[in-house]
Amino acid sequence: MRRRRFLAATSALALTATVSSWRIALGQYALSDGQTAALLRMVRDIFPHDALDDTPYQAVVAQISGAAADASTYEMISSGLMTLDEATGGSWATQDEPTRVKALTEMQTTPFFITVRAMSLFGLYANPAIWPTLGYEGESYSQGGYLFRGFDDVGWLPEPAS
Amino acid sequence: MSTFDKTDDSVVVVIGSGAGGGTVAHELCEKGIKVVVLEAGPRLTIDDFHNDELAAYLQLTWLDKRIATGDWPAATLAPNAPNWIVKAVGGSTVHWNGISLRAQPHEFQAGTIYGNVEGATVADWPVTYDELDPYYSRAEDKMGVTGTHGIERHPANNNYKVLYNGAKRIGYSQISNARQAINSEFRDGRSACVQLGFCNQGCKMGAKWSTLYSEIPKAEETGNLDLRTGCMVLNIEHDASGKVTGVVYVDGDGNQQRQSARVVCVAGNSIETPRLLMNSASSLFPDGLANSSGEVGRNYTHHTGGITFGEFEKPVNMNRGITVPGAVFDEARHDPTRGFAGGYLMEAVSVGMMNFAVVGDPAGWGRDYTAYLGKYAHMAGVLLVGEDMPRAQNGVTLHDTERDQHGLPVPVVNVETHDNDIAMTDHFKGQADALLRAAGATSTRHVITVPATHNMGTCRMSDDASKGVVNSFGQTHDVKNLFVSDGSQFVTATTENPTLTIVALALRQADYIARQMTAKAL
């Protein structure tokens, strides 16, 4: 069941289904402040972009926290974070980056890691707020496309013969 | 817009409104024939489209559950969404790239020319290139394909410049940015392209041909079209003689309806079309409607695929402008000395940030991966589109127990990759690396194959009723007033993007249906 879930998590279809089910879930389970802080560290370590502040990462953590209102997801996140702590002698999130990454690498095939990675992937890279930092220009319709804004501005290659 | 009575048995019912269904419906309407189009999805407008990958995916995609099996990447990476097909009026002409290529003459005789390919079901088409030629020409005119009928091609965008120069430098000579069904100037009521990008998300300029705003409104103007949206067909009914008499469907309010029909054309794309025939099994057709050959659902092809991205020192901004702005044709020939049958195209391609992150590495994370993602603006992409081998075991079957929201068995899409496909893909990777590096790339990356957008076969043509589902006009061998009007008819994948061929076949089919109706043969 878990294997099926994390495989499916890689498709946007599954993402939608998951988002819908979160909305149904009520907050019977809630991650602690310490757990959400560790999750923030984890999401940043999975997709580190130093030029980004915490805001887009916190948005991902909020989504994961919402998902953790579901008992089985709460259990998976809690035990995953606990395993990271145990692997690093108590407090994974306060270790230096190489130590944290080493512990994450050992976890990278677990449903816990794969779920957090998949949610981070869509949560971050579908978020228009981070696109300028990564060099992606996003929607162009409101600006009339690129016909007069550099669709052919590669000047370092010769013009194709027609 | 007209409304025909559900008991009116003089109408042609067309199931699906994409390249095949939308075209055949429009053509029949122009000939004075009453048509009811049943479309499972909603009718969107150009204003509804999003310049946003995720929002557009969720808006357009056929999201009903499918199950992928076999060894293709979809079976592990997108096990419930292996095919990217649109559920909306216009079908996949809403999200297609617009690249409009004729199949090559020899590809219609693949069985003869490729010879016996072990483990594959390669066969000749029962229609030749010369027979299709006038229909290709009509399709190009109808769709406004650049480089044909005096239509200007588009100026070269950045991504195409990379493809063109890299290709030239490694000795290729057949490179073109023509053959786009995207207006380079105002034509046929459609705007000119302003290089938005987002061709696959629904063209917000309406510059790209789509049955949504081309064929369907024109058909409505004739007074002969009754388009019903949100209508999922459950099964096709027949009489004791084996002729189809109508279709049963669930309408947008969830109510079951029946529409009588003189002729039924099925155009639900290569997954839903065979699924509907199998769901219409009866005591007279125990293996599925029109399936005495046993070929319904078999010989599925989806094109060899994959993208290679090259990183350049200076920005390319591949997102600027037409998503697939041109192609290299040098490898499209059949040349077995390369170690595989059939050929492939190398097409310039861009994706947006979300899909760039999704496809780069299905398990990628950490600083190496984000360093790669952070070079988005410096990337150029080359897409593989090649002829994959049809196989008997590749295709669509019905799941034993899983049911969709209508109680219909969920389709299972199985693909077992042929060695020929692997050899072709490996050849492409080498050539794509060489091309990108010749253009100046400092590194390249082969990324995962995205869900299949080209879906073909599964109700193949043959003159021999024991070897194919339909004849060369798409008419089923078993039921003379039942037609298949989409890419399901393809015998082999051919190298080229399939839409132009689907439209040409639909035009030819409409002429045939009208002749047969006039002659009272239908």
XYZ file of C-alpha atoms in Angstrom:
684
model
C 0.000 0.000 0.000
C 2.729 2.432 0.958
C 4.772 1.515 -2.081
C 1.773 2.166 -4.268
C 1.250 5.513 -2.589
C 4.744 6.840 -2.983
C 5.016 5.725 -6.594
C 1.782 7.461 -7.387
C 3.007 10.560 -5.613
C 5.283 11.255 -8.561
C 2.415 12.073 -10.852
C 0.480 15.297 -10.808
C -2.661 13.224 -10.922
C -1.863 11.708 -7.590
C -0.935 15.109 -6.276
C -4.414 16.373 -7.004
C -6.021 13.403 -5.367
C -3.812 13.871 -2.353
C -4.585 17.564 -2.083
C -8.290 16.779 -2.217
C -8.032 14.252 0.564
C -6.099 16.693 2.736
C -8.937 19.113 2.519
C -11.281 16.511 3.891
C -8.987 15.646 6.759
C -9.518 17.483 10.011
C -6.737 18.431 12.358
C -6.854 15.445 14.648
C -3.110 15.021 14.315
C -0.704 17.950 14.326
C 3.046 18.150 13.986
C 4.899 19.958 16.771
C 6.877 23.160 16.238
C 10.067 21.126 16.506
C 8.860 18.737 13.841
C 7.871 21.497 11.423
C 11.231 23.192 11.984
C 12.989 19.927 11.136
C 10.773 19.529 8.073
C 11.745 23.003 6.901
C 15.389 22.031 7.210
C 14.690 18.791 5.336
C 12.847 20.459 2.432
C 15.689 22.974 2.116
C 18.228 20.140 2.096
C 16.316 18.205 -0.550
C 16.051 21.158 -2.924
C 18.620 23.690 -1.723
C 18.576 27.071 -3.431
C 20.592 29.472 -1.284
C 19.177 32.482 -3.110
C 15.663 31.665 -1.887
C 14.484 32.732 1.545
C 12.384 30.406 3.680
C 9.009 31.590 2.380
C 8.494 29.091 -0.497
C 9.922 26.287 1.636
C 7.567 27.159 4.483
C 4.676 26.916 2.040
C 5.737 23.333 1.289
C 6.014 22.554 5.008
C 2.511 23.919 5.509
C 1.240 21.509 2.849
C 3.024 18.596 4.477
C 1.668 19.617 7.867
C -1.808 19.674 6.377
C -1.300 16.182 5.023
C -0.129 15.055 8.452
C -3.624 15.653 9.816
C -4.173 12.190 8.400
C -3.111 9.568 10.934
C -1.015 7.376 8.650
C 0.794 10.379 7.135
C 1.394 11.802 10.621
C 2.862 8.480 11.661
C 5.086 8.318 8.593
C 6.399 11.881 9.051
C 6.907 11.543 12.805
C 8.728 8.259 12.616
C 10.793 9.448 9.650
C 11.973 12.516 11.548
C 12.671 10.365 14.588
C 14.812 8.042 12.491
C 16.815 11.018 11.230
C 17.399 12.150 14.835
C 18.484 8.696 15.905
C 20.873 8.420 12.970
C 22.589 11.660 13.985
C 22.743 11.230 17.713
C 19.687 13.168 18.823
C 18.960 16.276 16.775
C 19.308 15.896 13.016
C 18.210 19.429 12.183
C 20.995 21.071 14.181
C 23.820 19.064 12.596
C 26.054 20.494 9.874
C 25.006 20.060 6.257
C 27.233 17.066 5.345
C 25.947 15.170 8.374
C 22.320 15.985 7.577
C 22.711 15.052 3.916
C 24.417 11.772 4.806
C 21.460 10.826 7.017
C 18.984 11.840 4.298
C 20.874 9.799 1.711
C 20.439 6.721 3.858
C 16.710 7.440 3.963
C 16.211 8.325 0.297
C 14.367 5.160 -0.731
C 11.905 5.233 2.165
C 8.249 6.226 1.664
C 8.885 9.069 4.131
C 11.641 10.627 2.048
C 9.980 9.981 -1.299
C 6.725 11.540 -0.123
C 8.419 14.637 1.267
C 10.504 14.932 -1.909
C 7.479 14.601 -4.211
C 5.492 17.197 -2.268
C 8.487 19.505 -2.226
C 9.033 19.054 -5.958
C 5.548 20.195 -6.936
C 5.213 22.612 -4.046
C 8.391 24.436 -4.996
C 8.780 24.218 -8.749
C 5.130 24.911 -9.535
C 5.308 28.015 -7.315
C 5.665 31.122 -9.518
C 7.313 33.006 -6.635
C 10.569 31.088 -7.054
C 10.750 31.191 -10.854
C 12.577 34.510 -11.261
C 15.374 33.246 -9.009
C 15.732 30.121 -11.141
C 15.650 31.945 -14.457
C 12.215 30.807 -15.592
C 9.990 33.574 -16.899
C 6.563 31.986 -16.365
C 3.412 33.241 -18.030
C 3.831 35.535 -21.011
C 0.305 36.169 -22.242
C -0.210 39.290 -20.156
C 2.959 40.724 -21.678
C 2.129 39.860 -25.272
C 4.431 36.866 -25.560
C 8.029 37.101 -26.685
C 7.637 38.165 -30.309
C 8.911 41.619 -29.337
C 10.646 40.538 -26.126
C 13.563 38.373 -27.096
C 12.221 35.139 -28.580
C 15.169 35.212 -31.000
C 17.787 37.097 -29.014
C 20.456 34.383 -29.021
C 23.127 36.429 -30.717
C 25.954 33.949 -30.255
C 24.727 31.567 -32.957
C 24.353 32.318 -36.676
C 20.887 32.932 -38.077
C 19.434 29.783 -39.661
C 19.093 29.826 -43.427
C 15.447 29.548 -44.374
C -26.332 24.970 -32.638
C -28.964 22.352 -33.343
C -30.569 19.768 -31.135
C -31.576 16.449 -32.614
C -34.025 14.024 -31.095
C -32.499 11.125 -29.237
C -34.673 8.747 -31.234
C -33.569 10.253 -34.563
C -31.920 7.291 -36.259
C -30.775 9.317 -39.267
C -27.876 10.969 -37.432
C -24.218 10.043 -37.407
C -22.949 9.816 -33.829
C -19.301 10.796 -33.387
C -17.716 9.905 -30.060
C -14.929 12.368 -29.306
C -14.178 15.817 -30.728
C -10.422 15.833 -31.293
C -8.337 15.667 -34.450
C -10.240 12.654 -35.780
C -13.727 13.113 -34.334
C -13.884 16.887 -34.669
C -12.714 16.731 -38.263
C -14.988 13.921 -39.423
C -17.948 15.605 -37.697
C -17.296 18.937 -39.384
C -16.841 17.381 -42.818
C -20.062 15.405 -42.545
C -21.960 18.521 -41.412
C -20.669 20.433 -44.453
C -22.067 17.652 -46.637
C -25.520 18.139 -45.132
C -25.413 15.168 -42.784
C -26.778 15.542 -39.262
C -24.172 14.756 -36.606
C -24.345 14.308 -32.843
C -20.936 14.651 -31.171
C -20.661 13.144 -27.700
C -17.680 14.593 -25.840
C -16.732 13.369 -22.377
C -15.106 16.643 -21.363
C -16.214 20.263 -20.995
C -16.198 22.997 -23.617
C -13.496 25.459 -22.647
C -12.732 28.754 -24.298
C -9.393 30.284 -25.184
C -9.824 32.640 -22.237
C -9.978 29.658 -19.898
C -6.468 28.456 -20.780
C -3.562 28.877 -18.369
C 0.026 29.905 -19.106
C 0.942 27.544 -16.272
C 1.962 23.915 -16.493
C 0.290 22.567 -13.370
C -2.964 24.512 -13.712
C -3.232 23.525 -17.375
C -2.464 19.880 -16.654
C -5.214 19.728 -14.066
C -7.630 21.619 -16.330
C -7.135 19.656 -19.544
C -6.039 16.140 -18.713
C -8.085 12.963 -18.852
C -7.553 12.094 -15.175
C -9.779 9.032 -14.916
C -7.721 6.166 -13.632
C -5.637 4.061 -15.954
C -3.180 1.385 -14.995
C 0.189 1.097 -16.717
C 1.901 -2.283 -16.837
C 4.980 -3.624 -18.578
C 8.503 -2.251 -18.668
C 7.954 1.270 -19.963
C 8.832 4.189 -17.662
C 5.165 5.039 -17.149
C 4.617 1.769 -15.301
C 6.769 2.996 -12.405
C 6.779 6.795 -12.808
C 3.123 7.450 -13.649
C 1.373 4.142 -12.979
C -2.110 5.675 -13.020
C -1.515 8.351 -15.652
C 0.623 6.841 -18.412
C -0.943 8.807 -21.253
C -1.318 12.552 -21.434
C -4.624 12.905 -23.252
C -7.057 15.802 -23.078
C -10.619 15.470 -21.784
C -12.287 18.515 -23.303
C -13.852 19.624 -26.562
C -11.000 19.609 -29.062
C -9.405 16.587 -27.452
C -5.672 16.476 -27.842
C -5.741 19.254 -30.461
C -5.963 21.516 -27.406
C -2.539 20.516 -26.066
C -0.703 19.294 -29.184
C 2.405 21.085 -30.401
C 1.039 21.982 -33.818
C 3.812 20.246 -35.725
C 2.170 18.836 -38.847
C 4.216 16.317 -40.784
C 3.229 13.869 -43.479
C 4.282 10.290 -42.916
C 6.871 9.220 -45.485
C 5.753 7.119 -48.473
C 7.795 4.089 -47.433
C 6.271 4.098 -43.948
C 2.934 2.970 -45.394
C 4.736 -0.177 -46.585
C 6.660 -0.867 -43.401
C 5.823 -4.568 -43.479
C 7.370 -4.995 -46.914
C 10.297 -2.634 -46.479
C 11.361 -3.387 -42.904
C 10.918 -7.120 -43.491
C 10.284 -9.477 -40.629
C 11.052 -7.711 -37.361
C 11.052 -10.458 -34.769
C 8.745 -9.875 -31.843
C 6.875 -7.107 -33.640
C 3.697 -6.953 -35.733
C 4.912 -4.601 -38.444
C 2.610 -4.639 -41.484
C 1.791 -2.619 -44.577
C -0.988 -0.068 -44.438
C -3.935 -0.796 -46.741
C -3.708 2.793 -47.970
C -0.744 4.280 -49.826
C 0.904 7.653 -49.565
C -0.318 8.519 -53.068
C -3.912 7.795 -52.085
C -3.548 9.964 -49.013
C -1.651 12.764 -50.767
C -4.692 14.876 -51.772
C -6.094 14.521 -48.255
C -2.800 15.581 -46.735
C -2.946 18.662 -48.921
C -6.510 19.450 -47.841
C -5.561 18.906 -44.213
C -2.613 21.292 -44.519
C -4.845 23.945 -46.044
C -7.569 23.433 -43.449
C -5.139 23.587 -40.556
C -2.998 26.364 -42.014
C 0.314 24.524 -41.959
C 3.299 26.826 -42.455
C 5.451 26.071 -45.473
C 2.426 24.774 -47.420
C -0.207 26.567 -49.526
C 1.910 29.724 -49.564
C 1.774 30.099 -45.768
C 4.847 31.805 -44.333
C 6.950 29.925 -41.832
C 7.677 31.385 -38.389
C 10.888 33.215 -37.601
C 13.451 31.078 -35.776
C 13.282 31.228 -31.995
C 16.223 30.654 -29.668
C 15.681 26.964 -29.109
C 15.439 26.363 -32.855
C 18.655 28.288 -33.451
C 20.462 25.866 -31.165
C 18.965 22.856 -32.936
C 19.706 24.257 -36.381
C 23.309 25.225 -35.757
C 24.169 22.069 -33.849
C 22.633 19.957 -36.592
C 24.534 21.800 -39.338
C 27.813 21.407 -37.492
C 27.477 17.632 -37.212
C 26.694 17.323 -40.902
C 22.905 17.209 -40.999
C 21.231 18.958 -43.918
C 17.481 18.410 -43.508
C 16.500 20.917 -40.842
C 13.294 22.888 -40.927
C 11.094 25.140 -38.851
C 8.184 24.887 -41.273
C 5.144 22.570 -41.037
C 3.457 24.170 -38.051
C -0.333 24.404 -37.800
C 0.268 27.657 -35.933
C -0.639 30.846 -37.720
C 2.293 33.015 -38.706
C -0.276 35.599 -39.779
C -4.025 36.031 -39.315
C -5.751 33.254 -41.258
C -9.102 31.480 -41.203
C -10.358 33.472 -38.231
C -7.342 32.614 -36.103
C -4.829 35.104 -34.713
C -1.131 35.168 -35.473
C 1.302 33.598 -33.041
C 3.128 36.037 -30.755
C 5.570 33.426 -29.415
C 3.902 32.952 -26.026
C 5.311 29.529 -25.412
C 2.791 27.265 -23.627
C 1.639 25.564 -26.846
C 0.881 22.441 -24.784
C -1.254 24.289 -22.251
C -3.898 25.447 -24.742
C -2.920 28.299 -27.079
C -4.154 31.528 -25.482
C -3.843 33.311 -28.841
C -5.888 30.671 -30.626
C -3.107 30.762 -33.243
C -2.629 27.001 -33.160
C -5.179 24.891 -35.008
C -7.584 23.088 -32.720
C -10.930 21.504 -33.500
C -12.183 23.384 -30.404
C -12.234 26.720 -32.212
C -11.856 25.662 -35.865
C -13.848 22.596 -36.881
C -16.489 22.586 -34.152
C -17.785 26.183 -34.567
C -17.778 25.769 -38.349
C -19.770 22.581 -38.011
C -22.233 24.398 -35.755
C -22.696 27.115 -38.383
C -24.027 24.519 -40.825
C -26.943 23.779 -38.504
C -26.102 20.098 -38.688
C -24.161 19.666 -35.441
C -25.509 18.757 -32.024
C -22.536 18.860 -29.658
C -23.170 17.380 -26.225
C -20.417 17.879 -23.645
C -19.794 16.018 -20.423
C -21.197 12.897 -22.058
C -19.355 9.635 -21.442
C -20.396 6.794 -23.710
C -20.907 3.523 -21.861
C -21.547 1.193 -24.764
C -22.588 0.943 -28.389
C -25.712 -1.082 -29.143
C -26.506 -3.239 -32.173
C -29.455 -5.138 -33.612
C -29.814 -8.847 -34.332
C -28.237 -8.394 -37.745
C -25.098 -6.938 -36.164
C -25.587 -3.330 -37.309
C -25.092 -0.662 -34.659
C -28.293 1.180 -33.753
C -27.235 3.722 -31.139
C -25.133 4.509 -28.135
C -25.828 4.611 -24.417
C -24.162 7.421 -22.483
C -24.160 9.270 -19.194
C -24.881 12.973 -19.661
C -23.432 15.914 -17.753
C -26.154 15.633 -15.092
C -25.350 11.986 -14.476
C -28.439 10.694 -16.264
C -28.250 7.731 -18.594
C -29.339 8.501 -22.153
C -29.571 6.691 -25.460
C -28.994 8.243 -28.860
C -30.079 6.381 -31.961
C -27.724 6.411 -34.922
C -27.450 5.500 -38.580
C -23.651 5.427 -38.312
C -21.317 5.557 -35.298
C -17.768 6.926 -35.472
C -15.504 6.225 -32.495
C -12.745 8.761 -31.902
C -11.813 8.573 -28.242
C -8.035 8.285 -28.718
C -6.143 4.984 -28.721
C -6.972 4.125 -25.114
C -10.673 4.960 -24.915
C -11.583 3.757 -28.418
C -10.640 0.079 -27.947
C -11.913 0.293 -24.363
C -15.361 1.308 -25.605
C -15.429 -1.492 -28.180
C -14.496 -4.006 -25.482
C -17.092 -2.532 -23.114
C -19.671 -3.052 -25.886
C -19.228 -6.812 -25.955
C -22.433 -8.783 -26.488
C -23.537 -12.313 -27.211
C -23.028 -11.593 -30.905
C -19.603 -10.013 -30.263
C -18.338 -11.824 -27.171
C -14.768 -10.492 -27.434
C -15.845 -6.907 -27.953
C -17.670 -5.090 -30.701
C -15.991 -5.510 -34.114
C -13.319 -7.713 -32.600
C -13.601 -10.970 -34.547
C -9.935 -10.458 -35.495
C -8.887 -10.259 -31.848
C -6.883 -7.153 -32.755
C -8.922 -4.618 -30.751
C -6.580 -3.172 -28.149
C -3.438 -4.658 -29.676
C -0.450 -3.154 -31.522
C -0.403 -0.004 -29.400
C 2.371 2.413 -30.284
C 3.357 5.652 -28.558
C 6.609 6.693 -30.290
C 10.082 6.307 -28.898
C 10.618 9.359 -26.743
C 12.914 11.230 -24.459
C 14.537 14.613 -24.174
C 18.184 15.578 -24.041
C 18.949 18.961 -22.504
C 22.186 20.788 -23.166
C 23.573 23.491 -20.904
C 25.135 26.549 -22.539
C 27.371 29.265 -21.165
C 24.990 31.998 -22.239
C 21.218 32.039 -21.775
C 18.982 30.347 -24.330
C 15.602 31.005 -22.672
C 14.070 28.023 -24.422
C 10.672 28.922 -22.955
C 10.396 31.916 -25.261
C 8.115 31.075 -28.118
C 6.854 28.009 -29.939
C 7.304 24.900 -27.815
C 8.409 22.618 -30.679
C 9.775 25.137 -33.183
C 11.441 22.813 -35.662
C 12.989 19.457 -36.423
C 15.938 17.604 -37.957
C 14.852 15.018 -40.533
C 18.185 13.380 -41.391
C 17.546 10.378 -39.119
C 13.924 9.934 -40.215
C 14.904 7.571 -43.020
C 14.764 3.784 -42.826
C 18.391 2.698 -42.724
C 19.021 -0.658 -41.046
C 22.786 -0.049 -41.033
C 22.140 2.056 -37.909
C 21.013 -1.109 -36.147
C 17.281 -0.538 -36.106
C 14.273 -0.375 -38.404
C 12.419 2.872 -38.988
C 13.570 6.375 -38.264
C 13.329 9.230 -35.830
C 13.015 12.981 -35.676
C 15.048 15.304 -33.502
C 12.757 18.160 -32.518
C 13.680 21.264 -30.573
C 11.566 21.320 -27.426
C 11.090 23.353 -24.282
C 9.406 22.609 -20.985
C 8.597 24.963 -18.143
C 10.146 24.942 -14.689
C 7.836 22.385 -13.087
C 8.241 19.793 -15.793
C 11.953 20.541 -16.015
C 12.248 19.575 -12.342
C 9.985 16.534 -12.739
C 11.732 14.970 -15.734
C 15.369 15.780 -14.930
C 15.776 12.814 -12.588
C 12.813 10.927 -11.081
C 14.727 10.602 -7.815
C 16.919 13.723 -8.072
C 17.615 15.913 -5.037
C 20.438 17.750 -3.330
C 22.907 20.387 -4.437
C 23.948 18.735 -7.708
C 20.338 18.514 -8.822
C 19.374 22.045 -7.787
C 22.512 23.389 -9.488
C 21.219 21.773 -12.681
C 17.703 23.141 -12.175
C 19.114 26.589 -11.502
C 20.593 26.628 -15.011
C 17.138 26.553 -16.567
C 17.700 29.728 -18.579
C 20.860 28.243 -20.104
C 19.230 25.055 -21.370
C 18.124 23.942 -24.819
C 16.147 20.738 -25.409
C 16.069 18.133 -28.148
C 13.127 15.729 -28.275
C 13.119 12.237 -29.733
C 10.065 11.297 -31.787
C 10.585 7.983 -33.524
C 8.791 4.957 -34.868
C 8.331 2.372 -32.134
C 7.486 -1.206 -33.011
C 3.908 -2.451 -32.746
C 3.618 -5.654 -30.711
C 0.676 -7.962 -30.138
C 1.059 -7.751 -26.357
C 1.276 -3.964 -26.261
C -2.050 -2.286 -25.818
C -5.234 -1.907 -23.900
C -7.185 -4.470 -21.915
C -9.912 -4.134 -19.308
C -9.057 -4.525 -15.645
C -10.671 -7.548 -14.015
C -11.994 -5.779 -10.941
C -11.235 -2.023 -10.871
C -14.084 0.202 -12.026
C -14.314 3.901 -12.828
C -16.960 6.391 -11.640
C -19.361 5.063 -14.286
C -18.852 1.447 -13.259
C -16.799 0.722 -16.362
C -13.671 -1.438 -16.141
C -10.508 0.665 -15.865
C -8.186 0.343 -18.895
C -4.826 -1.351 -18.436
C -2.137 -0.068 -20.813
C 0.690 -2.541 -21.275
C 3.969 -1.790 -23.031
C 6.857 -4.207 -23.366
C 9.620 -2.292 -25.078
C 11.040 -3.818 -28.250
C 14.824 -4.025 -28.690
C 14.435 -1.934 -31.836
C 13.040 0.931 -29.730
C 15.991 0.687 -27.342
C 18.526 0.686 -30.191
C 16.854 3.715 -31.741
C 16.739 5.578 -28.430
C 20.426 4.865 -27.790
C 21.293 6.118 -31.268
C 19.314 9.294 -30.609
C 21.123 9.934 -27.339
C 24.481 9.834 -29.083
C 23.342 12.140 -31.856
C 21.598 14.536 -29.469
C 24.748 14.801 -27.354
C 26.830 15.472 -30.450
C 24.364 18.034 -31.783
C 24.102 19.973 -28.540
C 27.850 19.952 -27.936
C 28.473 21.118 -31.506
C 26.160 24.041 -30.778
C 28.251 24.864 -27.719
C 26.777 22.874 -24.853
C 29.145 22.314 -21.955
C 27.147 19.362 -20.632
C 24.096 17.306 -21.551
C 21.521 15.262 -19.673
C 19.118 12.588 -20.908
C 15.932 12.933 -18.920
C 13.024 10.590 -18.330
C 10.342 10.029 -20.908
C 7.158 11.933 -20.211
C 3.709 10.270 -20.387
C 2.723 9.361 -23.926
C 0.974 12.060 -25.909
C 1.154 10.223 -29.235
C -1.129 7.229 -28.874
C -1.636 5.029 -31.919
C -2.690 1.592 -33.068
C -5.121 -0.531 -30.969
C -7.704 -0.814 -33.802
C -5.400 -1.243 -36.746
C -6.314 -1.158 -40.407
C -5.983 -4.146 -42.687
C -7.586 -5.300 -45.907
C -7.680 -8.730 -44.278
C -10.561 -8.958 -41.769
C -8.640 -11.541 -39.766
C -5.634 -9.243 -39.315
C -7.155 -5.867 -38.598
C -10.187 -4.188 -37.043
C -10.949 -1.678 -39.808
C -10.446 -1.297 -43.552
C -8.525 1.564 -45.128
C -11.485 3.920 -44.557
C -11.673 3.144 -40.859
C -14.825 1.077 -41.352
C -14.916 -1.954 -39.099
C -14.851 -5.255 -40.917
C -17.484 -6.773 -38.652
C -19.999 -3.907 -38.481
C -20.368 -1.873 -41.630
C -21.970 1.192 -40.014
C -19.304 1.446 -37.314
C -16.119 3.446 -37.905
C -12.914 4.205 -36.049
C -11.947 7.809 -36.755
C -8.800 8.476 -34.724
C -5.163 7.387 -34.460
C -6.298 3.951 -33.309
C -6.454 3.046 -37.002
C -2.698 3.350 -37.488
C -1.033 0.123 -38.585
C 2.402 1.321 -37.550
C 3.455 4.442 -35.684
C 5.412 6.032 -38.557
C 8.123 8.451 -37.508
C 6.087 11.618 -37.634
C 3.873 13.343 -35.104
C 0.500 11.748 -35.855
C -2.041 14.577 -35.986
C -1.776 15.524 -39.664
C -2.220 11.892 -40.681
C -5.220 11.530 -38.347
C -6.836 14.586 -39.957
C -6.070 13.362 -43.500
C -7.604 9.973 -42.700
C -10.659 11.680 -41.191
C -11.179 13.754 -44.339
C -10.943 10.633 -46.479
C -13.298 8.766 -44.166
C -15.895 11.538 -44.276
C -15.919 11.431 -48.085
C -16.377 7.669 -47.936
C -19.196 7.793 -45.374
C -21.057 10.433 -47.398
C -20.701 8.367 -50.596
C -21.891 5.233 -48.839
C -24.866 7.027 -47.311
C -25.860 8.463 -50.690
C -25.613 5.001 -52.193
C -27.780 3.672 -49.314
C -24.959 1.284 -48.436
C -25.036 2.618 -44.894
